[in-house]
mmCIF file of C-alpha atoms in Angstrom:
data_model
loop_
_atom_site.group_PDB
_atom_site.id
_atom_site.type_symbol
_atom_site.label_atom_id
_atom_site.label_comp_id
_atom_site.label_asym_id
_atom_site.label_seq_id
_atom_site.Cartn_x
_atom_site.Cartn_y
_atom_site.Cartn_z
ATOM 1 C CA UNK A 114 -26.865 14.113 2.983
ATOM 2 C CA UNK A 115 -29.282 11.528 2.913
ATOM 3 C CA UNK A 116 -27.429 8.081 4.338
ATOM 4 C CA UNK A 117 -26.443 5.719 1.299
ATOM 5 C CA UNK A 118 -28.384 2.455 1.270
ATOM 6 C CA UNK A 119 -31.097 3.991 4.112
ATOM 7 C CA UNK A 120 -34.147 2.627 2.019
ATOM 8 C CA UNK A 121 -32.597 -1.166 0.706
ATOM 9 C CA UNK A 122 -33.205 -3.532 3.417
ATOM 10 C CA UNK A 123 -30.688 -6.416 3.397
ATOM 11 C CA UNK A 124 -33.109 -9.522 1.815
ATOM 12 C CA UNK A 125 3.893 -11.343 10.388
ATOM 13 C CA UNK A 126 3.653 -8.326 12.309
ATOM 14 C CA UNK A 127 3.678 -4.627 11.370
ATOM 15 C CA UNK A 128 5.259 -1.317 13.282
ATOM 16 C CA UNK A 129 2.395 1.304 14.450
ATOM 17 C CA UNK A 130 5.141 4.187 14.018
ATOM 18 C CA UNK A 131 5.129 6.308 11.335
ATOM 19 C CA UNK A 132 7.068 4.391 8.366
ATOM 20 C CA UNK A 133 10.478 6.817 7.590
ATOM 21 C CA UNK A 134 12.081 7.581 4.285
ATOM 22 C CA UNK A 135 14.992 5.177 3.606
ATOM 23 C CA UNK A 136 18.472 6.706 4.193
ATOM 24 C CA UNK A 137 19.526 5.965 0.942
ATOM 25 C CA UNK A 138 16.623 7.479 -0.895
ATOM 26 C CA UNK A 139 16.390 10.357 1.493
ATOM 27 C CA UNK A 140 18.261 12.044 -0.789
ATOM 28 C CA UNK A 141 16.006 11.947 -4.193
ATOM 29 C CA UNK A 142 13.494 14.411 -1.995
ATOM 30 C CA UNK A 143 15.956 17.507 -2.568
ATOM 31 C CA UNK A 144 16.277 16.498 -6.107
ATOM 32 C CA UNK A 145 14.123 18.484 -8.662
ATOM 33 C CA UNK A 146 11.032 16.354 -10.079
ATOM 34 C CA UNK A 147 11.118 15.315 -13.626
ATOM 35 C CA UNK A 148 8.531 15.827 -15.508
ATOM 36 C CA UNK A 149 9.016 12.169 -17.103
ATOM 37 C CA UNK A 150 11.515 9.218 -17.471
ATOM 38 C CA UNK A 151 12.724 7.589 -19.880
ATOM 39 C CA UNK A 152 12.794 4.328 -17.608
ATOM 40 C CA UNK A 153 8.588 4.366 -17.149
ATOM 41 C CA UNK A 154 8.438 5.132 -20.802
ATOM 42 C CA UNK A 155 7.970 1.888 -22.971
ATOM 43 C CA UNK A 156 8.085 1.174 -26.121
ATOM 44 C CA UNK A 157 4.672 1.948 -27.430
ATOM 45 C CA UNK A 158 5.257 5.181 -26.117
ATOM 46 C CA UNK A 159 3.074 5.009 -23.126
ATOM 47 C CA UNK A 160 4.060 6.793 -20.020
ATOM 48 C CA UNK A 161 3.471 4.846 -16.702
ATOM 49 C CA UNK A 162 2.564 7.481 -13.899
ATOM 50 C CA UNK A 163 0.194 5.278 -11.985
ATOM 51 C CA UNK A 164 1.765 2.475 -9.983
ATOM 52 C CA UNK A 165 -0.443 -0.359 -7.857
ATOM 53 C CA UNK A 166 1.046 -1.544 -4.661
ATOM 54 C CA UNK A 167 -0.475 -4.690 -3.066
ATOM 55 C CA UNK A 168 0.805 -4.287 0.441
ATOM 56 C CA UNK A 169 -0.607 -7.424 1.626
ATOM 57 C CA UNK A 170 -1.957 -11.170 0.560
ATOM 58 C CA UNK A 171 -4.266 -10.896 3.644
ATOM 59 C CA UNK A 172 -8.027 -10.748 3.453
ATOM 60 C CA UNK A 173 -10.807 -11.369 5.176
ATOM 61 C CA UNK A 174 -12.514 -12.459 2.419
ATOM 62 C CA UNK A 175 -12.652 -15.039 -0.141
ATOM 63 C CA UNK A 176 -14.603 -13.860 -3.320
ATOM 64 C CA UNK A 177 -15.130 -16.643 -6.190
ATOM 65 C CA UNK A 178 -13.158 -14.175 -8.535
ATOM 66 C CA UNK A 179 -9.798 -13.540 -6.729
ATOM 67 C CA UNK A 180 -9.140 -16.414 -4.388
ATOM 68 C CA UNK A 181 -8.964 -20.199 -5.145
ATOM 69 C CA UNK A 182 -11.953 -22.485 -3.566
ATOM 70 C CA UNK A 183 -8.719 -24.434 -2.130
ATOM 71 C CA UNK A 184 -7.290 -21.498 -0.995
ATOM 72 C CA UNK A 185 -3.824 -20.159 -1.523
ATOM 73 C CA UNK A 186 -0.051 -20.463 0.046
ATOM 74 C CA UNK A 187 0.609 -17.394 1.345
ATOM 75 C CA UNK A 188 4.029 -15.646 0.832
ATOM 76 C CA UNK A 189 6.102 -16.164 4.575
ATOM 77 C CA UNK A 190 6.385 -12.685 5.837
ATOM 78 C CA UNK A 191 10.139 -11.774 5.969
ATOM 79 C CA UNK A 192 9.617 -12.526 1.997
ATOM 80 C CA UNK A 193 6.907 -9.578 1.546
ATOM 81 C CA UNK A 194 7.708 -6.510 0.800
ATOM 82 C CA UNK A 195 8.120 -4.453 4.450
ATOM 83 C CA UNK A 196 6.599 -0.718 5.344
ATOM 84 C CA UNK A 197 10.340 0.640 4.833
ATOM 85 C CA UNK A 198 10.764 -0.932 1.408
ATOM 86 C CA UNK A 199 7.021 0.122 0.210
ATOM 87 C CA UNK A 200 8.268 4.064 0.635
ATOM 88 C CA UNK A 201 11.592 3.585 -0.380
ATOM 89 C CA UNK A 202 9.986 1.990 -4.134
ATOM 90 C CA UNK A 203 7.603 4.958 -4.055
ATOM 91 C CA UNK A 204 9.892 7.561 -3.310
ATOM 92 C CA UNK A 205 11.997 5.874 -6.527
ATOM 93 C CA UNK A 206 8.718 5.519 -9.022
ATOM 94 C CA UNK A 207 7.899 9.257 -7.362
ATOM 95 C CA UNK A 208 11.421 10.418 -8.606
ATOM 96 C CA UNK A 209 10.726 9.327 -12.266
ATOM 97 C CA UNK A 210 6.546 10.856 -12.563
ATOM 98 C CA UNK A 211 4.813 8.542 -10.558
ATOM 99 C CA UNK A 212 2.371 10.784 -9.569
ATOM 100 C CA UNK A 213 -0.710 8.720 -8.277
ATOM 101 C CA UNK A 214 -0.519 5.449 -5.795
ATOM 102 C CA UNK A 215 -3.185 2.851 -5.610
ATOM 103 C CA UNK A 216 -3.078 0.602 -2.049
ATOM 104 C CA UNK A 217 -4.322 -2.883 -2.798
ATOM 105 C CA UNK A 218 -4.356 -6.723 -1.244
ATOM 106 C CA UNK A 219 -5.638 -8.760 -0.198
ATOM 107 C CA UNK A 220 -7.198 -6.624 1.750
ATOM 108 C CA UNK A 221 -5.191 -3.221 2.914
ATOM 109 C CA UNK A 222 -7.290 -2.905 5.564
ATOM 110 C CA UNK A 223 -5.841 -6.005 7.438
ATOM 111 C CA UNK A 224 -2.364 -4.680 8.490
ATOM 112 C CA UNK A 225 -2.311 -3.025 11.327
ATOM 113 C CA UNK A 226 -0.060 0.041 9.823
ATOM 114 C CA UNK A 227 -2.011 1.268 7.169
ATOM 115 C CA UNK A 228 -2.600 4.282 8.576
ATOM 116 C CA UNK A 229 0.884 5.158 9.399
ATOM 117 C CA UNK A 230 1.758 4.067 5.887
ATOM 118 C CA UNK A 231 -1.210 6.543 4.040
ATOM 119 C CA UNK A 232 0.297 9.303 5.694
ATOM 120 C CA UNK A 233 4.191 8.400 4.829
ATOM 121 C CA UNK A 234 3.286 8.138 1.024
ATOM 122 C CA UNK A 235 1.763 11.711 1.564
ATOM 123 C CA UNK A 236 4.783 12.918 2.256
ATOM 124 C CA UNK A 237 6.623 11.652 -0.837
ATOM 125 C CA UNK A 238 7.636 14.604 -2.806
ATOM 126 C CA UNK A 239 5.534 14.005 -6.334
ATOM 127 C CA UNK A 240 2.820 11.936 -4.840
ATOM 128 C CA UNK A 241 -0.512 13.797 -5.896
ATOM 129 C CA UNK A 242 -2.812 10.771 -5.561
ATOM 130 C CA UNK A 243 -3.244 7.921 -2.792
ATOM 131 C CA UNK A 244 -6.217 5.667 -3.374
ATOM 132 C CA UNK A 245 -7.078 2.513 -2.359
ATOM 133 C CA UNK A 246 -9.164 -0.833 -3.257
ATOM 134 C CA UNK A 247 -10.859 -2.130 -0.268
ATOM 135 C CA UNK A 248 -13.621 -4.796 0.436
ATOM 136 C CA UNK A 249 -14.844 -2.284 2.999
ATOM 137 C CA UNK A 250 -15.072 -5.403 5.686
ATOM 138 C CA UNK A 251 -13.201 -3.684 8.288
ATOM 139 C CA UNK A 252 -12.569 -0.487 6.250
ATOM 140 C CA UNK A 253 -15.577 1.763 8.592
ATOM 141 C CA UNK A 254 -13.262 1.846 11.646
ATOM 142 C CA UNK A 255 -9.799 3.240 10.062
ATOM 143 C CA UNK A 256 -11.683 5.559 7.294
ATOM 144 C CA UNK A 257 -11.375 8.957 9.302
ATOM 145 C CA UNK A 258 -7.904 8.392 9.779
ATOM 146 C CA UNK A 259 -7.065 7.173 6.316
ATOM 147 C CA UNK A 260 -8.553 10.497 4.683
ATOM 148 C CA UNK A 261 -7.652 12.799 7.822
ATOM 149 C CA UNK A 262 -4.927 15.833 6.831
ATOM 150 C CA UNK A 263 -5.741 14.935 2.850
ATOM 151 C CA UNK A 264 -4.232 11.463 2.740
ATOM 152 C CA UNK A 265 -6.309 9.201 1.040
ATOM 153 C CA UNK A 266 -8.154 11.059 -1.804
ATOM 154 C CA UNK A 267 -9.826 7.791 -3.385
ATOM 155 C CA UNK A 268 -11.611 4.923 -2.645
ATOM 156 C CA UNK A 269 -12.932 2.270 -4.504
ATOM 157 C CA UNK A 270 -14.957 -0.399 -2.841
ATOM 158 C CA UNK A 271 -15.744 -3.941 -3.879
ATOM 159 C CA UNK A 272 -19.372 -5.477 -3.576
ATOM 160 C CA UNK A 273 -20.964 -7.705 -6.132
ATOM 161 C CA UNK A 274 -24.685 -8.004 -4.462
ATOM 162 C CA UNK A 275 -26.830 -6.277 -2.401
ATOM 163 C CA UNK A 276 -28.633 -9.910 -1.177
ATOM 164 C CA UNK A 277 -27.233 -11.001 1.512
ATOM 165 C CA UNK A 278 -27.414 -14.568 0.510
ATOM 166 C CA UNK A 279 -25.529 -13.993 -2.782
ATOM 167 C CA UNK A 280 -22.815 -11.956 -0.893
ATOM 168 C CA UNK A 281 -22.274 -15.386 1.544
ATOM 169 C CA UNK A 282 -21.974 -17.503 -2.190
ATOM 170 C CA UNK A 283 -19.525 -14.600 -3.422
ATOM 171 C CA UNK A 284 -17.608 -14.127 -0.711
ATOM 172 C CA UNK A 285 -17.617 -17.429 1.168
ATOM 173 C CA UNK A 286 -17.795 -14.703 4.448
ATOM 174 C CA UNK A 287 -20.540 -12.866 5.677
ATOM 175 C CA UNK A 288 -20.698 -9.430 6.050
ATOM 176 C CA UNK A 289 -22.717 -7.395 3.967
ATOM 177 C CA UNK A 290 -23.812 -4.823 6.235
ATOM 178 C CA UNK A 291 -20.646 -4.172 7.054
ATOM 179 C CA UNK A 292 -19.367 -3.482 3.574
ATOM 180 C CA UNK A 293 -22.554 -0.933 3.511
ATOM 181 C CA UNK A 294 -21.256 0.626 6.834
ATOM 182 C CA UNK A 295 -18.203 1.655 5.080
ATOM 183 C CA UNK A 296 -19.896 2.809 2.077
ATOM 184 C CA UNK A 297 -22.248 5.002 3.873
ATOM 185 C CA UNK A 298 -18.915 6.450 6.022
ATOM 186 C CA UNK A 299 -16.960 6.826 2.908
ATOM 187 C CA UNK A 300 -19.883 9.205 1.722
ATOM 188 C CA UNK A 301 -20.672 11.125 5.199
ATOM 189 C CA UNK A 302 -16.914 11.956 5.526
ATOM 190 C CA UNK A 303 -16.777 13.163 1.672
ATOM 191 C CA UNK A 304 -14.331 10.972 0.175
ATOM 192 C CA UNK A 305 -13.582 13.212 -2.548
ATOM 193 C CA UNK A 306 -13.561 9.759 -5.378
ATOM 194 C CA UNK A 307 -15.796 6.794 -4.161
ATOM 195 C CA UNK A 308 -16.240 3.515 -6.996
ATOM 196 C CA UNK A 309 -18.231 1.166 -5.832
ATOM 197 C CA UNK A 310 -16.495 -2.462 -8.087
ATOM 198 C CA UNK A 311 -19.273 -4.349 -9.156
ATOM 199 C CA UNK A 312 -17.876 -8.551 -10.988
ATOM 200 C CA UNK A 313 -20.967 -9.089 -13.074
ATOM 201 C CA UNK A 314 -20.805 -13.264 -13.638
ATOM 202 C CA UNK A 315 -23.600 -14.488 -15.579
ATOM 203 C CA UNK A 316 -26.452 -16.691 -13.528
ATOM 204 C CA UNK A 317 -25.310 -14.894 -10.139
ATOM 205 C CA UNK A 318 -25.420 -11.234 -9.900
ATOM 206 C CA UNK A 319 -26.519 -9.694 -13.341
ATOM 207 C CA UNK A 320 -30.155 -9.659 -12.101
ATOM 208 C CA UNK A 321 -28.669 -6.675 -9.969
ATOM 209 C CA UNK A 322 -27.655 -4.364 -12.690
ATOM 210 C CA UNK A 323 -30.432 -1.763 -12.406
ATOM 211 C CA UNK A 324 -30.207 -1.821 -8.642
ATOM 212 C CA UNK A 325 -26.218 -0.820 -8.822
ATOM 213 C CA UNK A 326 -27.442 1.683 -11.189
ATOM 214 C CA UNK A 327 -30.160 3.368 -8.916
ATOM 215 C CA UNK A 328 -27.513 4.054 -6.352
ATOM 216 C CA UNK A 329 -25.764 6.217 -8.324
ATOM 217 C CA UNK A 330 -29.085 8.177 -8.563
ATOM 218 C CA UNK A 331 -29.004 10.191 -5.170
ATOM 219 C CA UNK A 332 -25.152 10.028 -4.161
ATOM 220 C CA UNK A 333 -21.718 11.124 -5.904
ATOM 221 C CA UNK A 334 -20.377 7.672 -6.903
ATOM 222 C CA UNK A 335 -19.348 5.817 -9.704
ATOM 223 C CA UNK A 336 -20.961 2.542 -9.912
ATOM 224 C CA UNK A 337 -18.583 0.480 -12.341
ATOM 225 C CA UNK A 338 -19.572 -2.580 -13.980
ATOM 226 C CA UNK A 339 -16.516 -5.615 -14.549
ATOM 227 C CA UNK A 340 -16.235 -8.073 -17.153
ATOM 228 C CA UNK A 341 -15.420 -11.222 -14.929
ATOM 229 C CA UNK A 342 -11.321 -12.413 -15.855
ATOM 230 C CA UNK A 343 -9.569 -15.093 -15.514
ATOM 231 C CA UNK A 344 -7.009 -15.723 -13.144
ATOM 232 C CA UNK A 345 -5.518 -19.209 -11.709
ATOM 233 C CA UNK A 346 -7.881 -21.365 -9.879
ATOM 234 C CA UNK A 347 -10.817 -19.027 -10.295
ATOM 235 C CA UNK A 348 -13.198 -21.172 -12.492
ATOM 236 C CA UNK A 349 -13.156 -18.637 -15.298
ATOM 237 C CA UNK A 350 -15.030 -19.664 -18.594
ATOM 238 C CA UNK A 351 -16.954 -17.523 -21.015
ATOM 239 C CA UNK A 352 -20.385 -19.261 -20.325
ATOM 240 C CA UNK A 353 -19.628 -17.041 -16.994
ATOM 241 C CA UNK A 354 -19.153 -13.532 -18.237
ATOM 242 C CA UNK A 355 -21.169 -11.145 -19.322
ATOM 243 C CA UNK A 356 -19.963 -9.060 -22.077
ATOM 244 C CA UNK A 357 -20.340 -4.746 -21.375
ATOM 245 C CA UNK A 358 -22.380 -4.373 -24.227
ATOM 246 C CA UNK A 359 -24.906 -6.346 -22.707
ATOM 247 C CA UNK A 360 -25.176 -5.011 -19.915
ATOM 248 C CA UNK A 361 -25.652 -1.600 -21.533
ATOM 249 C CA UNK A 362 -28.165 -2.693 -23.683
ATOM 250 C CA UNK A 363 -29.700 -4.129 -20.757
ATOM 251 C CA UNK A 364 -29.149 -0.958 -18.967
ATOM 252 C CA UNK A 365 -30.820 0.909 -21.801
ATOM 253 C CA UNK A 366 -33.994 -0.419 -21.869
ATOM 254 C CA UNK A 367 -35.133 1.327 -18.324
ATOM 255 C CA UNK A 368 -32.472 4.152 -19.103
ATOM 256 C CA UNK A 369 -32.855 5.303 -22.687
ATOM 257 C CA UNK A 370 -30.910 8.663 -22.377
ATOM 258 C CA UNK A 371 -27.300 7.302 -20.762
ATOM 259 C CA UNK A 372 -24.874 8.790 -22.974
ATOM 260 C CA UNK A 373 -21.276 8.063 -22.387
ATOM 261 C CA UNK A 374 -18.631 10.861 -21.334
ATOM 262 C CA UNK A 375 -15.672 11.794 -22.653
ATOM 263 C CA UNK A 376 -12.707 9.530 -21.820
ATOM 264 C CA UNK A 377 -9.782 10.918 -20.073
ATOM 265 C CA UNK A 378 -6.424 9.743 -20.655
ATOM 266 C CA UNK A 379 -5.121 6.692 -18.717
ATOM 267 C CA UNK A 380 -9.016 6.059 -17.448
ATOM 268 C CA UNK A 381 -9.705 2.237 -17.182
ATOM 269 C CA UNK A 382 -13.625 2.785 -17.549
ATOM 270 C CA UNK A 383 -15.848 3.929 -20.337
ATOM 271 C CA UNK A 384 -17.999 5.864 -17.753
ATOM 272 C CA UNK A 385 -21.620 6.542 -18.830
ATOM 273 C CA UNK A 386 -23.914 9.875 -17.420
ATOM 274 C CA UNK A 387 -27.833 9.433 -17.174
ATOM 275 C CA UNK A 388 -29.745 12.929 -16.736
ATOM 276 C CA UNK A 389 -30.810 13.706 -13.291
ATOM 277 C CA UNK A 390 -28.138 11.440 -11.591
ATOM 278 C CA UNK A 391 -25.253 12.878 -9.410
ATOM 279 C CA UNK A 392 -23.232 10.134 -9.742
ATOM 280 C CA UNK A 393 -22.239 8.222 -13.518
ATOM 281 C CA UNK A 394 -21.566 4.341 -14.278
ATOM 282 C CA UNK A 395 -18.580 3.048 -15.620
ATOM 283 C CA UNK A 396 -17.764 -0.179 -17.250
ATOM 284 C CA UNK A 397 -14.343 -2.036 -17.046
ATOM 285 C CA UNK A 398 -14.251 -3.877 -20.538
ATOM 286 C CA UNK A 399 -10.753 -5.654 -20.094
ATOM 287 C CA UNK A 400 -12.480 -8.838 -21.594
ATOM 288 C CA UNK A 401 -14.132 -7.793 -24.786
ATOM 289 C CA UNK A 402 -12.726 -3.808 -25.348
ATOM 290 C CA UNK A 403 -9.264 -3.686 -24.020
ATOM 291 C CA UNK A 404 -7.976 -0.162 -22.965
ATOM 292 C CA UNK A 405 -4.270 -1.262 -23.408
ATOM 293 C CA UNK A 406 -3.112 1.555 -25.875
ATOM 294 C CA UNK A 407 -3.551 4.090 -23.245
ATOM 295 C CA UNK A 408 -2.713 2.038 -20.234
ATOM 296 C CA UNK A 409 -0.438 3.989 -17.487
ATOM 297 C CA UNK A 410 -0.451 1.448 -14.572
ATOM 298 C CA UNK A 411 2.538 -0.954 -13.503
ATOM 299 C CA UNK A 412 1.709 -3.151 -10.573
ATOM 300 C CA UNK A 413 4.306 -4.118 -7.404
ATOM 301 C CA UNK A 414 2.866 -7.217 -5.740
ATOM 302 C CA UNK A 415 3.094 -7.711 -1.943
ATOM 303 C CA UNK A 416 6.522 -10.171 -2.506
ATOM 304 C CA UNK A 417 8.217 -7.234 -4.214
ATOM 305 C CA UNK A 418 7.891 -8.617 -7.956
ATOM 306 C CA UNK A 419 6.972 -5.234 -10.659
ATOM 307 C CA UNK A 420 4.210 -6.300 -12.991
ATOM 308 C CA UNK A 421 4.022 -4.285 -16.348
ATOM 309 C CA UNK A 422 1.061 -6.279 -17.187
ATOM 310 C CA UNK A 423 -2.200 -7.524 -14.862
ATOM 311 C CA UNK A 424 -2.493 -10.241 -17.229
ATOM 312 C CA UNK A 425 1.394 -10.819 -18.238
ATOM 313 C CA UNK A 426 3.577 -13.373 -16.161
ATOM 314 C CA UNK A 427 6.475 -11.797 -16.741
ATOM 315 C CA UNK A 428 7.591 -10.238 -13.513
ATOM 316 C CA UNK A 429 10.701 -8.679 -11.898
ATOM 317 C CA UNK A 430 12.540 -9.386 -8.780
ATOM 318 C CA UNK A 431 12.772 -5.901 -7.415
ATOM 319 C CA UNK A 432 12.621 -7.027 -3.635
ATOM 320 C CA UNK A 433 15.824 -8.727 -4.460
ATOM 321 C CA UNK A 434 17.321 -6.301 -5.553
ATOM 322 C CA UNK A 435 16.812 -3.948 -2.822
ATOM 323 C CA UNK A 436 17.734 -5.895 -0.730
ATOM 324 C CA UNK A 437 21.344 -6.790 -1.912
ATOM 325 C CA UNK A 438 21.895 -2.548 -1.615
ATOM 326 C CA UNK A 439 20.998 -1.907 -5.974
ATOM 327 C CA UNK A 440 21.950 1.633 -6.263
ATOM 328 C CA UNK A 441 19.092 3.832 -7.865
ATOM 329 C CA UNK A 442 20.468 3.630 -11.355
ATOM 330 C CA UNK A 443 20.810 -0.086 -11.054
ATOM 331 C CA UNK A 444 17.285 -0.098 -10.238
ATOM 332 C CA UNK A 445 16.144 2.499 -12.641
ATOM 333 C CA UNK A 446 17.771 0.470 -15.371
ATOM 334 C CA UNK A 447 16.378 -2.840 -14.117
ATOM 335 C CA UNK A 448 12.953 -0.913 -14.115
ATOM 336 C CA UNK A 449 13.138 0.351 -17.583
ATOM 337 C CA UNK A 450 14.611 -2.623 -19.214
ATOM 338 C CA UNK A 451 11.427 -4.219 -17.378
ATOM 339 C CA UNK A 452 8.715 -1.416 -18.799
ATOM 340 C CA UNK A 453 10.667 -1.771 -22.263
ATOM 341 C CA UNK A 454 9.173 -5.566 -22.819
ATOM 342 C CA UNK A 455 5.792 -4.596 -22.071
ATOM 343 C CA UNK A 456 3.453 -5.650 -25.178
ATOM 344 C CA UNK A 457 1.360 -3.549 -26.950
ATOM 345 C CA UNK A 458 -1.164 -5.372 -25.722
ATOM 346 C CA UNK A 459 -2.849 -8.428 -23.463
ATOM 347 C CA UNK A 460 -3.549 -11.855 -25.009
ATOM 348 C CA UNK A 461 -7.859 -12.289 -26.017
ATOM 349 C CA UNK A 462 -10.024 -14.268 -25.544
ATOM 350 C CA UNK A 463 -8.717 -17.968 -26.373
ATOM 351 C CA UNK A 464 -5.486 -17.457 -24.988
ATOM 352 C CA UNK A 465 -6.138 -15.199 -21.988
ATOM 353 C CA UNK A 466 -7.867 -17.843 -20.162
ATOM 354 C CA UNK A 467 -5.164 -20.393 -20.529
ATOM 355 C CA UNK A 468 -2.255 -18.689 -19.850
ATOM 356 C CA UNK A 469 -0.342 -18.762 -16.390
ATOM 357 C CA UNK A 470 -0.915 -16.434 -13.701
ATOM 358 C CA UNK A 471 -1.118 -15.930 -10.202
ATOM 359 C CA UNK A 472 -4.455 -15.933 -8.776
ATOM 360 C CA UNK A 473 -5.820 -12.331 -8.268
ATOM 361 C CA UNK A 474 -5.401 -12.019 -4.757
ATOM 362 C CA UNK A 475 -1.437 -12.590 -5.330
ATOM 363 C CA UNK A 476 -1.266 -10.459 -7.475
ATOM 364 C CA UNK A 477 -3.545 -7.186 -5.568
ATOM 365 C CA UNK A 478 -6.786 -6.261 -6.835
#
């Protein structure tokens, strides 16, 4: 396979051992699977099999989009969620039809057990899915172990430029070439579903559109395009985002023929084909299109709060209550009673940008 990228020239503590099942959940893996719950059900009738765990506030980045110029206070360590606690909540969302797991951060790639902790969720009777959202810093190094025996079956990877000056302004880091290192790995061990995240922000990177697009030409990848949000402390105004139906129409006027596919249930992305390409384009419209009437994803951030909502503040405690011993139905009703407030819906434009929220990298990407 011809190498990704070969013709663009660049212009706490955590346990190594493999992470156990919980005694007190050891016993939901002889129990038969259900093929829903009521508790992940809400009441817009949307069922919630996809759940996003940030496993840590670490990264070795700072993009513009997710992290604060001033930087944030990170959550002390004995208050984050540990490796026994992340398996012990996905052996409980398993147990109800969880059936795919997304690993985000900060940056997953940071703790030292991530490996260990792939290969655990495997394990986790239900768990069909185990993808992950990485920067792809450090990500070139632990990528044959992460995918080794069928544990991590996607990948999506964040750049916003292919100039190395921009990605120093972006990310406040350098380290391009690295991020391409990983891409390039990601493809020569055939990750079997690599995204490439691209934050268009007006005035910065949207002079890159067609060159995203052209490396989706030549390699099985989906290059997907994000309307820049707003999160705490990350600048956000509308002067700064770029709406998706520019940058189709933009798109459009060196690529006539994309068409877009048809949309599969629970997908975030309106994902676009253009003849002779083996990879497709996908657009992330949370700004100006929300997908909310078909959304299927509740979030667990690295402190142990569940998030029904990227954009909602309301958030529940379910650290705490592992901790003080919550039996499974205590948490299963906590859960559901949790699910059963989530709104139809995410605030627009006018409101969205004004309403409190953790930054993004508190939250997991």
């Amino acid at each position: 396979m011809q190498m990704f990228f070969n013709r663009i020239r660049l212009a706490k503590r955590y346990t190594h051992n493999m992470v156990t099942a919980s005694p007190r959940l050891q016993n939901l893996r002889s129990l038969p699977l259900k093929p829903f719950s009521e508790f992940l059900t809400d009441t817009h009738g949307r069922k919630h099999n996809y759940l996003r765990i940030s496993i840590t506030e670490r990264c070795n980045l700072r993009c513009v989009y997710c992290m604060p110029e001033e930087g944030v206070e990170l959550t002390p360590s004995e208050e984050t969620l540990t490796s026994d606690e992340i398996i012990r909540i996905v052996e409980l969302f398993a147990s109800q039809g969880v059936t795919k797991i997304r690993l985000t951060g900060g940056e997953p790639t940071v703790r030292t057990d991530i490996v260990e902790l792939v290969q655990s969720i495997k394990q986790v009777p239900g768990i069909k899915e185990i993808c992950m959202t990485s920067n792809g810093l450090a990500l070139h190094r632990k990528l044959p172990a992460l995918i080794k025996n069928g544990g991590l079956t996607s990948l999506n990877l964040s750049l916003d430029t292919l100039v190395e000056g921009k990605f120093l302004l972006i990310t406040r880091r350098n380290g391009l070439s690295a991020v391409l290192k990983s891409i390039n790995k990601a493809l020569e061990l055939g990750v079997p579903k690599l995204k490439i995240n691209v934050v268009i922000m007006k005035g910065v990177n949207e002079d890159e559109l067609l060159n995203f697009v052209a490396l989706a030409r030549d390699n099985q990848v989906e290059v997907r395009f994000i309307e820049y949000m707003p999160f705490d402390g990350n600048k956000w105004s509308n002067n700064k985002m770029i709406t998706y139906q520019d940058m189709l129409d933009n798109i459009r006027v060196t690529y006539p023929s994309i068409s877009r596919i048809a949309h599969k249930p629970g997908d975030t992305a309106k994902i676009f084909k253009i003849p002779g390409f083996l990879g497709s384009i996908g657009f992330i419209t949370s700004m100006t299109e929300n997908f909310c009437s078909s959304c299927t994803r509740l979030r667990i951030t690295n402190d142990g709060n569940l998030k029904t909502c990227l954009f909602g503040n309301d958030e529940l405690d379910l650290k705490t209550l592992l901790r003080k011993g919550a039996s499974e139905k205590r948490l299963l009703e906590a859960i559901g009673a949790a699910v059963k407030l989530k709104k139809a819906s995410h605030a627009g434009l006018g409101d969205l940008e004004n309403m409190p929220n953790r930054p993004m990298i508190l939250i997991g990407g």
